[in-house]
Coordinates of N, CA and C in Angstrom, one line a residue:
Chain I
G1 N 0.4 -5.0 18.2 CA 0.6 -4.3 19.4 C 1.6 -3.1 19.1
A2 N 1.8 -2.3 20.1 CA 2.6 -1.1 20.0 C 4.1 -1.6 19.9
G3 N 4.8 -0.9 19.1 CA 6.2 -1.1 18.9 C 7.1 -0.4 19.8
V4 N 8.4 -0.3 19.6 CA 9.3 0.5 20.4 C 9.1 2.0 20.0
S5 N 8.9 2.8 21.1 CA 8.8 4.2 20.8 C 9.9 5.0 21.4
Q6 N 10.3 6.1 20.8 CA 11.4 6.9 21.3 C 10.9 8.4 21.2
S7 N 11.4 9.1 22.2 CA 11.1 10.6 22.2 C 12.3 11.3 22.8
P8 N 12.5 12.6 22.3 CA 11.8 13.2 21.2 C 12.3 12.5 19.9
R9 N 11.6 12.8 18.8 CA 12.0 12.2 17.5 C 13.2 13.1 17.0
Y10 N 13.1 14.4 17.3 CA 14.2 15.3 16.8 C 14.6 16.2 18.0
K11 N 15.9 16.4 18.2 CA 16.4 17.2 19.2 C 17.5 18.1 18.7
V12 N 17.4 19.4 18.8 CA 18.5 20.3 18.5 C 18.9 20.9 19.8
T13 N 20.2 20.9 20.0 CA 20.7 21.5 21.3 C 22.0 22.2 21.0
K14 N 22.3 23.1 21.9 CA 23.6 23.8 21.7 C 24.7 23.1 22.4
R15 N 25.9 23.2 21.9 CA 27.1 22.6 22.4 C 27.2 22.9 23.9
G16 N 27.4 21.9 24.7 CA 27.6 22.1 26.1 C 26.4 21.8 27.0
Q17 N 25.2 21.7 26.3 CA 24.0 21.3 27.0 C 23.9 19.8 27.2
D18 N 23.1 19.5 28.2 CA 22.8 18.0 28.5 C 21.5 17.7 27.8
V19 N 21.5 16.4 27.3 CA 20.2 16.0 26.6 C 19.9 14.6 27.2
A20 N 18.6 14.3 27.2 CA 18.1 13.0 27.7 C 17.2 12.4 26.6
L21 N 17.5 11.2 26.2 CA 16.7 10.6 25.1 C 16.0 9.4 25.8
R22 N 14.7 9.2 25.4 CA 13.9 8.2 26.1 C 13.5 7.1 25.1
C23 N 13.5 5.9 25.7 CA 13.1 4.7 24.9 C 12.0 4.0 25.7
D24 N 10.9 3.6 25.0 CA 9.9 2.8 25.7 C 9.8 1.5 24.9
P25 N 10.3 0.4 25.4 CA 10.3 -0.8 24.7 C 9.0 -1.5 24.5
I26 N 9.0 -2.6 23.8 CA 7.8 -3.4 23.6 C 7.5 -4.0 25.0
S27 N 6.2 -4.0 25.4 CA 5.8 -4.6 26.7 C 6.2 -6.0 26.8
G28 N 6.9 -6.3 27.9 CA 7.3 -7.7 28.1 C 8.7 -8.0 27.6
H29 N 9.3 -7.1 26.9 CA 10.7 -7.4 26.4 C 11.7 -7.0 27.5
V30 N 12.5 -8.0 27.9 CA 13.4 -7.8 29.0 C 14.7 -7.2 28.6
S31 N 15.1 -7.4 27.3 CA 16.4 -6.9 26.8 C 16.2 -5.6 26.1
L32 N 17.1 -4.6 26.3 CA 17.0 -3.3 25.7 C 18.4 -2.9 25.3
Y33 N 18.5 -2.4 24.1 CA 19.8 -2.0 23.5 C 19.7 -0.5 23.0
W34 N 20.8 0.2 23.1 CA 21.0 1.5 22.5 C 22.1 1.4 21.4
Y35 N 21.8 2.0 20.3 CA 22.7 2.1 19.2 C 22.8 3.5 18.7
R36 N 23.9 3.9 18.1 CA 24.1 5.2 17.5 C 24.4 5.0 16.0
Q37 N 23.8 5.8 15.2 CA 24.0 5.7 13.8 C 24.4 7.0 13.2
A38 N 25.6 7.1 12.8 CA 26.1 8.3 12.1 C 25.6 8.3 10.6
L39 N 25.6 9.5 10.0 CA 25.1 9.6 8.7 C 25.9 8.7 7.7
G40 N 25.3 7.9 6.9 CA 26.0 7.0 6.0 C 26.6 5.8 6.6
Q41 N 26.3 5.5 7.8 CA 26.8 4.3 8.5 C 25.7 3.5 9.0
G42 N 26.1 2.2 9.4 CA 25.1 1.4 10.1 C 25.1 1.7 11.6
P43 N 24.1 1.3 12.3 CA 24.1 1.5 13.7 C 25.2 0.8 14.4
E44 N 25.7 1.5 15.5 CA 26.8 0.9 16.3 C 26.3 0.8 17.8
F45 N 26.6 -0.3 18.3 CA 26.2 -0.7 19.7 C 26.8 0.3 20.7
L46 N 25.9 0.7 21.6 CA 26.3 1.5 22.8 C 26.3 0.8 24.1
T47 N 25.1 0.2 24.4 CA 24.9 -0.4 25.7 C 23.7 -1.3 25.7
Y48 N 23.7 -2.2 26.7 CA 22.7 -3.3 26.8 C 22.2 -3.4 28.2
F49 N 20.8 -3.6 28.3 CA 20.2 -3.8 29.6 C 19.5 -5.2 29.6
N50 N 19.6 -5.9 30.7 CA 18.8 -7.1 30.9 C 17.9 -6.7 32.1
Y51 N 16.6 -6.6 31.9 CA 15.8 -6.0 32.9 C 16.3 -4.6 33.3
E52 N 16.6 -4.4 34.6 CA 17.1 -3.1 35.0 C 18.6 -3.0 35.1
A53 N 19.2 -4.1 34.9 CA 20.7 -4.2 35.0 C 21.4 -3.8 33.7
Q54 N 22.3 -2.9 33.8 CA 23.1 -2.6 32.6 C 24.2 -3.6 32.6
Q55 N 24.1 -4.5 31.6 CA 25.1 -5.6 31.6 C 26.3 -5.3 30.7
D56 N 26.2 -4.4 29.8 CA 27.3 -4.2 28.9 C 27.2 -2.7 28.5
K57 N 28.3 -1.9 28.7 CA 28.3 -0.5 28.3 C 29.6 -0.3 27.6
S58 N 30.1 -1.3 27.0 CA 31.4 -1.2 26.3 C 31.4 -0.3 25.1
G59 N 30.2 0.0 24.5 CA 30.1 0.8 23.3 C 29.9 2.3 23.6
L60 N 29.7 2.7 24.9 CA 29.6 4.1 25.2 C 30.9 4.8 24.9
P61 N 30.9 5.9 24.2 CA 32.2 6.4 23.7 C 33.0 7.1 24.8
N62 N 32.4 7.6 25.8 CA 33.2 8.3 26.9 C 32.2 8.5 28.1
D63 N 32.8 9.1 29.1 CA 32.0 9.2 30.4 C 30.9 10.3 30.3
R64 N 30.8 11.0 29.2 CA 29.7 11.9 29.1 C 28.4 11.2 28.8
F65 N 28.5 9.9 28.4 CA 27.3 9.1 28.0 C 27.0 8.2 29.1
S66 N 25.7 8.2 29.5 CA 25.2 7.2 30.5 C 23.8 6.8 30.2
A67 N 23.4 5.7 30.7 CA 22.1 5.2 30.4 C 21.6 4.5 31.7
E68 N 20.2 4.5 31.8 CA 19.6 3.8 32.9 C 18.3 3.2 32.5
R69 N 17.8 2.3 33.3 CA 16.6 1.6 33.1 C 16.1 1.2 34.5
P70 N 15.7 2.1 35.3 CA 15.5 1.8 36.7 C 14.4 0.8 37.1
E71 N 13.4 0.7 36.3 CA 12.3 -0.2 36.6 C 12.2 -1.4 35.6
G72 N 13.2 -1.5 34.8 CA 13.2 -2.6 33.8 C 12.3 -2.4 32.6
S73 N 11.9 -1.2 32.4 CA 11.0 -0.9 31.3 C 11.6 0.3 30.5
I74 N 11.1 1.5 30.7 CA 11.6 2.7 30.0 C 13.1 2.9 30.3
S75 N 13.8 3.3 29.3 CA 15.2 3.6 29.5 C 15.5 5.0 29.0
T76 N 16.5 5.6 29.6 CA 17.0 7.0 29.2 C 18.4 7.0 29.0
L77 N 18.8 7.5 27.8 CA 20.2 7.7 27.5 C 20.5 9.2 27.6
T78 N 21.5 9.5 28.5 CA 21.8 10.9 28.8 C 23.2 11.2 28.2
I79 N 23.3 12.4 27.6 CA 24.6 12.8 27.1 C 24.8 14.2 27.8
Q80 N 25.9 14.3 28.5 CA 26.2 15.5 29.2 C 27.2 16.3 28.4
R81 N 27.1 17.6 28.5 CA 28.1 18.5 27.9 C 28.2 18.2 26.4
T82 N 27.1 18.2 25.7 CA 27.1 17.7 24.3 C 28.2 18.4 23.4
E83 N 28.7 17.7 22.5 CA 29.6 18.2 21.5 C 29.1 17.9 20.1
Q84 N 29.6 18.7 19.1 CA 29.1 18.5 17.7 C 29.2 17.1 17.2
R85 N 30.3 16.4 17.6 CA 30.5 15.1 17.2 C 29.5 14.1 17.7
D86 N 28.7 14.5 18.7 CA 27.6 13.7 19.2 C 26.4 13.6 18.3
S87 N 26.3 14.5 17.3 CA 25.2 14.6 16.4 C 25.1 13.2 15.6
A88 N 23.9 12.6 15.7 CA 23.7 11.3 15.1 C 22.2 10.9 15.3
M89 N 21.9 9.8 14.8 CA 20.6 9.2 15.1 C 20.8 8.2 16.2
Y90 N 20.0 8.3 17.3 CA 20.2 7.4 18.4 C 19.0 6.4 18.4
R91 N 19.3 5.1 18.3 CA 18.2 4.1 18.1 C 18.2 3.2 19.3
C92 N 17.0 2.8 19.7 CA 16.8 1.9 20.8 C 16.1 0.6 20.2
A93 N 16.5 -0.5 20.8 CA 15.9 -1.8 20.3 C 15.6 -2.6 21.5
S94 N 14.5 -3.4 21.4 CA 14.2 -4.3 22.5 C 14.0 -5.7 22.0
S95 N 14.1 -6.7 22.8 CA 13.9 -8.1 22.4 C 13.5 -8.9 23.6
R96 N 13.0 -10.1 23.3 CA 12.5 -11.0 24.3 C 13.7 -11.7 25.0
Q97 N 13.3 -12.4 26.0 CA 14.4 -13.2 26.7 C 14.9 -14.3 25.8
P98 N 16.2 -14.5 25.7 CA 16.7 -15.6 24.9 C 16.2 -17.0 25.4
R99 N 16.1 -17.9 24.5 CA 15.6 -19.2 24.9 C 16.7 -20.0 25.7
S100 N 17.9 -19.7 25.4 CA 19.0 -20.3 26.1 C 20.2 -19.4 26.1
W101 N 21.2 -19.8 26.8 CA 22.4 -19.0 27.0 C 23.1 -18.8 25.6
T102 N 23.0 -19.8 24.7 CA 23.7 -19.7 23.5 C 22.8 -19.2 22.3
D103 N 21.6 -18.8 22.6 CA 20.7 -18.3 21.6 C 21.1 -16.9 21.1
R104 N 21.5 -16.9 19.8 CA 21.8 -15.6 19.2 C 20.9 -15.2 18.1
S105 N 19.8 -15.9 18.0 CA 18.9 -15.8 16.8 C 17.7 -14.9 17.0
Y106 N 17.5 -14.4 18.2 CA 16.2 -13.7 18.3 C 16.3 -12.3 17.8
E107 N 15.2 -11.8 17.4 CA 15.1 -10.5 16.7 C 15.1 -9.3 17.6
Q108 N 15.8 -8.3 17.3 CA 15.7 -7.0 18.0 C 14.8 -6.1 17.2
Y109 N 13.8 -5.5 17.9 CA 12.8 -4.6 17.3 C 13.3 -3.2 17.6
F110 N 13.4 -2.4 16.5 CA 14.0 -1.1 16.6 C 12.9 0.0 16.7
G111 N 13.2 1.0 17.4 CA 12.3 2.2 17.4 C 12.7 3.1 16.2
P112 N 11.9 4.2 16.1 CA 12.2 5.1 14.9 C 13.4 6.0 15.1
G113 N 14.0 6.0 16.3 CA 15.2 6.8 16.6 C 14.9 8.3 17.0
T114 N 15.9 8.8 17.6 CA 16.0 10.3 17.9 C 17.1 10.9 17.1
R115 N 16.8 11.9 16.3 CA 17.8 12.6 15.5 C 18.3 13.7 16.4
L116 N 19.6 13.6 16.8 CA 20.2 14.6 17.7 C 21.1 15.5 16.8
T117 N 20.9 16.8 16.9 CA 21.8 17.7 16.2 C 22.3 18.7 17.3
V118 N 23.6 18.7 17.4 CA 24.3 19.6 18.3 C 24.9 20.8 17.5
T119 N 24.5 22.0 17.8 CA 25.0 23.2 17.1 C 26.0 24.0 17.8
Chain Q
A1 N 36.5 -10.4 16.9 CA 35.1 -9.8 16.8 C 34.6 -10.1 15.4
Q2 N 33.3 -10.3 15.3 CA 32.7 -10.5 14.0 C 32.4 -9.2 13.3
S3 N 32.3 -9.3 12.0 CA 32.1 -8.1 11.2 C 31.4 -8.5 9.9
V4 N 30.8 -7.5 9.3 CA 30.2 -7.7 7.9 C 30.6 -6.6 7.1
T5 N 30.7 -6.9 5.8 CA 31.0 -5.9 4.8 C 30.0 -5.9 3.7
Q6 N 29.4 -4.7 3.4 CA 28.5 -4.6 2.3 C 29.1 -3.9 1.1
L7 N 29.2 -4.6 0.0 CA 29.8 -4.0 -1.2 C 28.7 -3.2 -1.9
G8 N 29.1 -2.0 -2.2 CA 28.1 -1.1 -2.9 C 27.3 -0.3 -2.0
S9 N 27.5 0.9 -1.9 CA 26.7 1.8 -1.0 C 25.4 2.2 -1.6
H10 N 25.4 2.2 -3.0 CA 24.2 2.5 -3.7 C 24.1 1.5 -4.9
V11 N 22.8 1.0 -5.0 CA 22.5 0.1 -6.0 C 21.2 0.6 -6.7
S12 N 21.2 0.6 -8.0 CA 20.0 1.1 -8.8 C 19.6 0.0 -9.7
V13 N 18.3 -0.3 -9.7 CA 17.7 -1.3 -10.6 C 16.5 -0.8 -11.2
S14 N 16.1 -1.4 -12.3 CA 14.8 -1.0 -12.9 C 13.7 -1.8 -12.2
E15 N 12.5 -1.3 -12.2 CA 11.3 -2.0 -11.7 C 11.2 -3.3 -12.5
G16 N 11.0 -4.4 -11.7 CA 10.9 -5.7 -12.4 C 12.2 -6.5 -12.5
A17 N 13.3 -5.8 -12.3 CA 14.6 -6.5 -12.5 C 15.0 -7.1 -11.2
L18 N 16.0 -8.0 -11.3 CA 16.6 -8.7 -10.1 C 17.3 -7.7 -9.2
V19 N 17.0 -7.9 -7.9 CA 17.7 -7.2 -6.9 C 18.8 -8.1 -6.3
L20 N 20.0 -7.6 -6.2 CA 21.1 -8.3 -5.5 C 21.9 -7.4 -4.7
L21 N 21.9 -7.6 -3.4 CA 22.6 -6.7 -2.4 C 23.6 -7.7 -1.7
R22 N 24.9 -7.3 -1.7 CA 26.0 -8.1 -1.3 C 26.4 -7.9 0.2
C23 N 26.6 -9.0 0.8 CA 27.1 -9.0 2.2 C 28.1 -10.1 2.4
N24 N 29.3 -9.8 2.9 CA 30.3 -10.8 3.3 C 30.5 -10.6 4.8
Y25 N 30.8 -11.8 5.4 CA 31.0 -11.7 6.9 C 32.3 -12.3 7.2
S26 N 32.8 -11.9 8.4 CA 34.0 -12.4 9.0 C 33.6 -12.9 10.4
S27 N 33.9 -14.2 10.7 CA 33.5 -14.7 12.0 C 34.3 -15.9 12.3
S28 N 34.7 -16.0 13.6 CA 35.5 -17.2 14.1 C 34.6 -18.3 14.6
V29 N 33.3 -18.0 14.7 CA 32.3 -19.0 15.1 C 31.2 -19.0 14.1
P30 N 30.4 -20.1 14.1 CA 29.3 -20.1 13.2 C 28.4 -18.8 13.4
P31 N 28.2 -18.1 12.3 CA 27.6 -16.8 12.4 C 26.1 -16.8 12.4
Y32 N 25.5 -15.9 13.1 CA 24.0 -15.6 13.0 C 23.9 -14.3 12.3
L33 N 23.3 -14.3 11.1 CA 23.2 -13.2 10.2 C 21.8 -12.7 10.0
F34 N 21.7 -11.4 9.8 CA 20.4 -10.7 9.6 C 20.5 -9.7 8.5
W35 N 19.3 -9.5 7.9 CA 19.1 -8.4 7.0 C 18.0 -7.6 7.5
Y36 N 18.3 -6.3 7.7 CA 17.3 -5.3 8.1 C 17.1 -4.3 7.0
V37 N 15.9 -3.7 6.9 CA 15.5 -2.7 6.0 C 15.1 -1.4 6.7
Q38 N 15.5 -0.3 6.2 CA 15.2 1.0 6.9 C 14.5 1.9 5.9
Y39 N 13.2 2.2 6.1 CA 12.5 3.1 5.3 C 12.7 4.5 5.9
P40 N 12.5 5.6 5.2 CA 12.7 6.9 5.7 C 11.8 7.2 6.9
N41 N 12.4 7.7 8.0 CA 11.6 8.1 9.2 C 11.0 6.9 9.9
Q42 N 11.5 5.7 9.7 CA 11.1 4.6 10.4 C 12.2 3.8 11.0
G43 N 11.9 2.9 11.9 CA 12.9 2.1 12.5 C 13.3 1.0 11.6
L44 N 14.4 0.3 11.9 CA 14.9 -0.8 11.2 C 13.9 -2.0 11.3
Q45 N 13.6 -2.7 10.2 CA 12.7 -3.8 10.2 C 13.4 -5.0 9.7
L46 N 13.2 -6.1 10.5 CA 13.9 -7.4 10.1 C 13.3 -7.9 8.8
L47 N 14.1 -8.2 7.8 CA 13.7 -8.9 6.6 C 13.8 -10.4 6.7
L48 N 14.9 -10.8 7.2 CA 15.2 -12.3 7.4 C 16.4 -12.5 8.2
K49 N 16.6 -13.8 8.7 CA 17.7 -14.1 9.5 C 18.2 -15.5 9.2
Y50 N 19.5 -15.7 9.3 CA 20.1 -17.0 9.2 C 20.6 -17.5 10.5
T51 N 20.1 -18.7 10.9 CA 20.4 -19.2 12.2 C 20.9 -20.7 12.1
S52 N 21.4 -21.1 11.0 CA 22.0 -22.4 10.7 C 21.0 -23.5 10.4
A53 N 19.7 -23.2 10.5 CA 18.7 -24.2 10.2 C 18.7 -24.6 8.7
A54 N 18.8 -23.6 7.8 CA 18.7 -23.8 6.4 C 19.6 -22.7 5.7
T55 N 20.3 -23.1 4.7 CA 21.2 -22.1 4.0 C 20.4 -21.1 3.2
L56 N 19.2 -21.5 2.7 CA 18.4 -20.6 1.9 C 17.3 -20.1 2.8
V57 N 17.3 -18.8 3.0 CA 16.4 -18.2 4.0 C 15.4 -17.3 3.2
K58 N 14.1 -17.5 3.5 CA 13.1 -16.7 2.9 C 12.6 -15.7 3.9
G59 N 12.4 -14.4 3.4 CA 12.0 -13.4 4.3 C 10.7 -12.7 3.8
I60 N 10.4 -11.5 4.4 CA 9.2 -10.8 4.0 C 9.4 -10.1 2.7
N61 N 8.3 -9.8 2.1 CA 8.3 -8.9 0.9 C 9.0 -9.6 -0.3
G62 N 9.1 -10.9 -0.3 CA 9.7 -11.6 -1.5 C 11.2 -11.7 -1.5
F63 N 11.8 -11.2 -0.4 CA 13.3 -11.3 -0.3 C 13.7 -12.6 0.2
E64 N 14.9 -13.0 -0.2 CA 15.6 -14.2 0.3 C 17.1 -14.0 0.3
A65 N 17.8 -14.9 1.0 CA 19.2 -14.8 1.1 C 19.8 -16.2 1.3
E66 N 20.9 -16.4 0.7 CA 21.6 -17.7 0.8 C 22.9 -17.6 1.5
F67 N 23.0 -18.4 2.5 CA 24.3 -18.5 3.3 C 25.3 -19.4 2.6
K68 N 26.4 -18.9 2.2 CA 27.5 -19.7 1.6 C 28.7 -19.6 2.4
K69 N 29.0 -20.7 3.1 CA 30.2 -20.7 4.0 C 31.5 -20.6 3.2
S70 N 31.5 -21.3 2.1 CA 32.8 -21.3 1.3 C 33.1 -19.9 0.8
E71 N 32.1 -19.0 0.6 CA 32.3 -17.7 0.1 C 32.2 -16.6 1.3
T72 N 31.9 -17.1 2.5 CA 31.6 -16.2 3.6 C 30.6 -15.1 3.2
S73 N 29.6 -15.5 2.5 CA 28.6 -14.5 2.0 C 27.2 -14.8 2.5
F74 N 26.4 -13.8 2.4 CA 25.0 -13.8 2.8 C 24.3 -12.8 2.0
H75 N 24.3 -12.9 0.6 CA 23.7 -11.9 -0.2 C 22.2 -11.9 -0.2
L76 N 21.6 -10.8 -0.4 CA 20.1 -10.6 -0.4 C 19.7 -10.5 -1.8
T77 N 18.6 -11.2 -2.1 CA 18.1 -11.2 -3.5 C 16.5 -11.0 -3.5
K78 N 16.0 -10.5 -4.6 CA 14.6 -10.5 -4.9 C 14.5 -10.6 -6.4
P79 N 13.6 -11.5 -6.9 CA 13.6 -11.8 -8.3 C 13.1 -10.5 -9.1
S80 N 12.2 -9.8 -8.6 CA 11.6 -8.7 -9.3 C 11.4 -7.5 -8.4
A81 N 12.1 -6.4 -8.7 CA 12.0 -5.2 -7.8 C 10.7 -4.5 -8.0
H82 N 10.3 -3.9 -6.9 CA 9.1 -3.1 -6.9 C 9.5 -1.7 -6.4
M83 N 8.8 -0.7 -6.8 CA 9.1 0.7 -6.4 C 9.1 0.8 -4.9
S84 N 8.3 0.0 -4.2 CA 8.2 0.1 -2.7 C 9.4 -0.5 -2.1
D85 N 10.3 -1.1 -2.8 CA 11.5 -1.7 -2.2 C 12.6 -0.7 -2.0
A86 N 12.4 0.5 -2.6 CA 13.4 1.6 -2.4 C 13.6 1.9 -0.9
A87 N 14.8 1.7 -0.4 CA 15.1 1.8 1.0 C 16.5 1.6 1.2
E88 N 17.0 1.7 2.5 CA 18.3 1.3 2.8 C 18.3 0.0 3.5
Y89 N 19.3 -0.9 3.1 CA 19.3 -2.2 3.6 C 20.6 -2.5 4.3
F90 N 20.5 -3.1 5.5 CA 21.7 -3.4 6.4 C 21.8 -4.9 6.6
C91 N 23.0 -5.3 6.5 CA 23.4 -6.7 6.9 C 24.0 -6.6 8.3
A92 N 23.8 -7.6 9.1 CA 24.3 -7.6 10.5 C 24.6 -9.0 10.9
V93 N 25.6 -9.0 11.9 CA 26.0 -10.3 12.5 C 25.8 -10.1 14.0
S94 N 25.4 -11.2 14.6 CA 25.1 -11.2 16.1 C 26.2 -11.7 16.9
D95 N 26.6 -10.9 17.9 CA 27.7 -11.2 18.8 C 27.2 -11.4 20.2
R96 N 27.7 -12.5 20.9 CA 27.3 -12.7 22.3 C 28.0 -11.6 23.1
I97 N 27.3 -11.0 24.1 CA 27.9 -10.1 25.0 C 27.5 -10.4 26.4
T98 N 28.1 -9.7 27.3 CA 28.0 -9.9 28.8 C 26.5 -9.9 29.2
G99 N 26.1 -10.8 30.0 CA 24.8 -10.7 30.6 C 23.7 -11.4 29.7
G100 N 24.1 -12.1 28.7 CA 23.2 -12.9 27.9 C 22.6 -12.1 26.7
G101 N 23.2 -10.9 26.5 CA 22.7 -10.2 25.3 C 23.4 -10.5 24.0
N102 N 22.8 -10.0 22.9 CA 23.4 -10.2 21.6 C 23.5 -8.9 20.9
K103 N 24.7 -8.3 20.8 CA 24.8 -7.1 20.1 C 24.9 -7.3 18.6
L104 N 24.2 -6.5 17.8 CA 24.3 -6.6 16.3 C 25.4 -5.7 15.8
T105 N 26.3 -6.2 15.0 CA 27.3 -5.4 14.3 C 26.8 -5.3 12.8
F106 N 26.6 -4.0 12.4 CA 26.0 -3.8 11.1 C 27.1 -3.4 10.1
G107 N 26.7 -3.7 8.8 CA 27.5 -3.1 7.7 C 27.1 -1.7 7.5
T108 N 27.7 -1.1 6.5 CA 27.5 0.4 6.3 C 26.3 0.7 5.5
G109 N 25.6 -0.4 5.1 CA 24.3 -0.2 4.4 C 24.4 0.0 2.9
T110 N 23.3 -0.4 2.2 CA 23.2 -0.2 0.8 C 21.9 0.5 0.5
Q111 N 22.0 1.6 -0.2 CA 20.8 2.3 -0.6 C 20.3 1.8 -1.9
L112 N 19.1 1.2 -1.9 CA 18.5 0.7 -3.1 C 17.6 1.7 -3.8
K113 N 17.8 2.0 -5.0 CA 17.0 2.8 -5.8 C 16.3 2.0 -6.9
V114 N 15.0 2.2 -7.0 CA 14.2 1.4 -8.1 C 13.7 2.5 -9.1
E115 N 14.0 2.3 -10.3 CA 13.6 3.2 -11.3 C 12.6 2.6 -12.3
L116 N 11.7 3.5 -12.8 CA 10.7 3.0 -13.7 C 11.3 2.6 -15.0

């Protein structure tokens, strides 16, 4: 079946502009995550949705970053007034519903990412 | 908070040689550990995961990893490297977060190069 898709794959924007990054998760996956990956680093957690509810946004670096998932499927990560330090790969992942409250074993399926460059 | 450390940002092996990629973890609770592989222009793909069922975990493409609590390690191995194994490999630990989610905390990655 189709995997996680993200668009655009590449985005170049000028400092100060707003950008919106889209994630289309695997059908039926209720959990959706956003990560940011700087060059030479591993992905870092930004935010988590369970269905349409944003349950954890502790990783968002500041209030210029926001995310939504209004219908519990497609999600959009928006960065306002972009800065050069926002340049990175932005990755989305989705997963199934955990079997139990203590289940930490389920796999997250990652999309190909959006490479954002702020000039 | 849990964390993982990957020793060696670049590893180079000859085709047919043993692959060993190191990962050490820090966790106050029994860890759930993962190895992901990232090929150029693709998303991260799960190689294998440790969920306390067995200490030796076998994954895809001939990779395996052994959980050693005494050494706080979860090193990734493959007996014989193939050219197609050249990629970046990430070790990760799963943390419980608000609302039933599990965030992954990744290491900095190891770039594997396979030479003829």
